[in-house]
mmCIF file of C-alpha atoms in Angstrom:
data_model
loop_
_atom_site.group_PDB
_atom_site.id
_atom_site.type_symbol
_atom_site.label_atom_id
_atom_site.label_comp_id
_atom_site.label_asym_id
_atom_site.label_seq_id
_atom_site.Cartn_x
_atom_site.Cartn_y
_atom_site.Cartn_z
ATOM 1 C CA UNK U 1 149.870 93.676 -131.626
ATOM 2 C CA UNK U 2 152.902 94.961 -133.519
ATOM 3 C CA UNK U 3 153.806 98.399 -134.772
ATOM 4 C CA UNK U 4 156.586 99.304 -137.141
ATOM 5 C CA UNK U 5 157.976 102.837 -137.140
ATOM 6 C CA UNK U 6 160.032 104.072 -140.102
ATOM 7 C CA UNK U 7 162.259 107.050 -139.252
ATOM 8 C CA UNK U 8 164.049 109.045 -141.970
ATOM 9 C CA UNK U 9 165.935 112.310 -142.100
ATOM 10 C CA UNK U 10 163.785 115.083 -143.528
ATOM 11 C CA UNK U 11 164.497 116.316 -147.050
ATOM 12 C CA UNK U 12 167.189 118.973 -146.973
ATOM 13 C CA UNK U 13 168.962 117.469 -143.953
ATOM 14 C CA UNK U 14 172.420 116.187 -144.861
ATOM 15 C CA UNK U 15 172.798 112.406 -144.571
ATOM 16 C CA UNK U 16 176.512 111.566 -144.159
ATOM 17 C CA UNK U 17 175.785 107.866 -143.549
ATOM 18 C CA UNK U 18 173.749 107.665 -146.736
ATOM 19 C CA UNK U 19 176.534 109.411 -148.651
ATOM 20 C CA UNK U 20 179.101 106.950 -147.239
ATOM 21 C CA UNK U 21 176.935 104.021 -148.401
ATOM 22 C CA UNK U 22 176.539 105.582 -151.867
ATOM 23 C CA UNK U 23 180.316 106.056 -152.125
ATOM 24 C CA UNK U 24 181.030 102.492 -150.976
ATOM 25 C CA UNK U 25 178.549 101.065 -153.487
ATOM 26 C CA UNK U 26 180.299 102.972 -156.268
ATOM 27 C CA UNK U 27 183.664 101.650 -155.104
ATOM 28 C CA UNK U 28 182.239 98.127 -155.281
ATOM 29 C CA UNK U 29 181.175 98.623 -158.897
ATOM 30 C CA UNK U 30 177.510 99.503 -158.377
ATOM 31 C CA UNK U 31 177.645 102.597 -160.566
ATOM 32 C CA UNK U 32 173.923 103.265 -161.030
ATOM 33 C CA UNK U 33 173.267 104.584 -157.500
ATOM 34 C CA UNK U 34 172.868 108.373 -157.521
ATOM 35 C CA UNK U 35 171.728 108.875 -153.936
ATOM 36 C CA UNK U 36 171.130 107.026 -150.672
ATOM 37 C CA UNK U 37 169.076 108.100 -147.655
ATOM 38 C CA UNK U 38 169.580 105.981 -144.567
ATOM 39 C CA UNK U 39 166.965 105.581 -141.872
ATOM 40 C CA UNK U 40 165.889 103.192 -139.170
ATOM 41 C CA UNK U 41 163.014 100.838 -138.483
ATOM 42 C CA UNK U 42 161.746 100.327 -134.944
ATOM 43 C CA UNK U 43 159.483 97.339 -134.259
ATOM 44 C CA UNK U 44 157.301 97.473 -131.174
ATOM 45 C CA UNK U 45 155.403 94.597 -129.554
ATOM 46 C CA UNK U 46 152.374 96.246 -127.995
ATOM 47 C CA UNK U 47 149.685 95.130 -125.583
ATOM 48 C CA UNK U 48 146.221 94.555 -127.006
ATOM 49 C CA UNK U 49 144.306 97.778 -127.269
ATOM 50 C CA UNK U 50 147.310 99.968 -128.071
ATOM 51 C CA UNK U 51 146.474 102.626 -130.637
ATOM 52 C CA UNK U 52 148.279 104.302 -133.497
ATOM 53 C CA UNK U 53 147.844 107.590 -131.648
ATOM 54 C CA UNK U 54 149.833 106.178 -128.718
ATOM 55 C CA UNK U 55 152.629 105.046 -131.041
ATOM 56 C CA UNK U 56 152.717 108.479 -132.680
ATOM 57 C CA UNK U 57 152.979 110.022 -129.216
ATOM 58 C CA UNK U 58 155.961 107.720 -128.523
ATOM 59 C CA UNK U 59 157.544 108.929 -131.756
ATOM 60 C CA UNK U 60 157.009 112.584 -130.933
ATOM 61 C CA UNK U 61 158.462 112.189 -127.434
ATOM 62 C CA UNK U 62 161.313 109.688 -127.936
ATOM 63 C CA UNK U 63 161.621 107.555 -131.059
ATOM 64 C CA UNK U 64 162.191 110.342 -133.613
ATOM 65 C CA UNK U 65 163.884 113.715 -133.433
ATOM 66 C CA UNK U 66 161.078 115.568 -135.184
ATOM 67 C CA UNK U 67 163.243 118.629 -135.798
ATOM 68 C CA UNK U 68 165.306 116.719 -138.388
ATOM 69 C CA UNK U 69 163.455 113.408 -138.832
ATOM 70 C CA UNK U 70 160.086 112.348 -140.168
ATOM 71 C CA UNK U 71 158.370 109.090 -139.314
ATOM 72 C CA UNK U 72 155.555 106.831 -140.427
ATOM 73 C CA UNK U 73 153.718 104.186 -138.435
ATOM 74 C CA UNK U 74 152.413 100.809 -139.611
ATOM 75 C CA UNK U 75 150.082 98.967 -137.249
ATOM 76 C CA UNK U 76 149.424 95.293 -137.654
#
């Protein structure tokens, strides 16, 4: 079984990497980009029987800094 975790900075938290990407895109001629938020995707290969609740527990304890980041989990 696979799980995919999407981790993003919460709204209101400054995203210097996203701002650097937005600036670079403008410098390359991509003028229509007004904002960029950068995040990460973590793919997990799980043993049969693993649950979404277990993956969320992993996120809360290690995979996301829940003070400044939010996450979502896709199981499949």
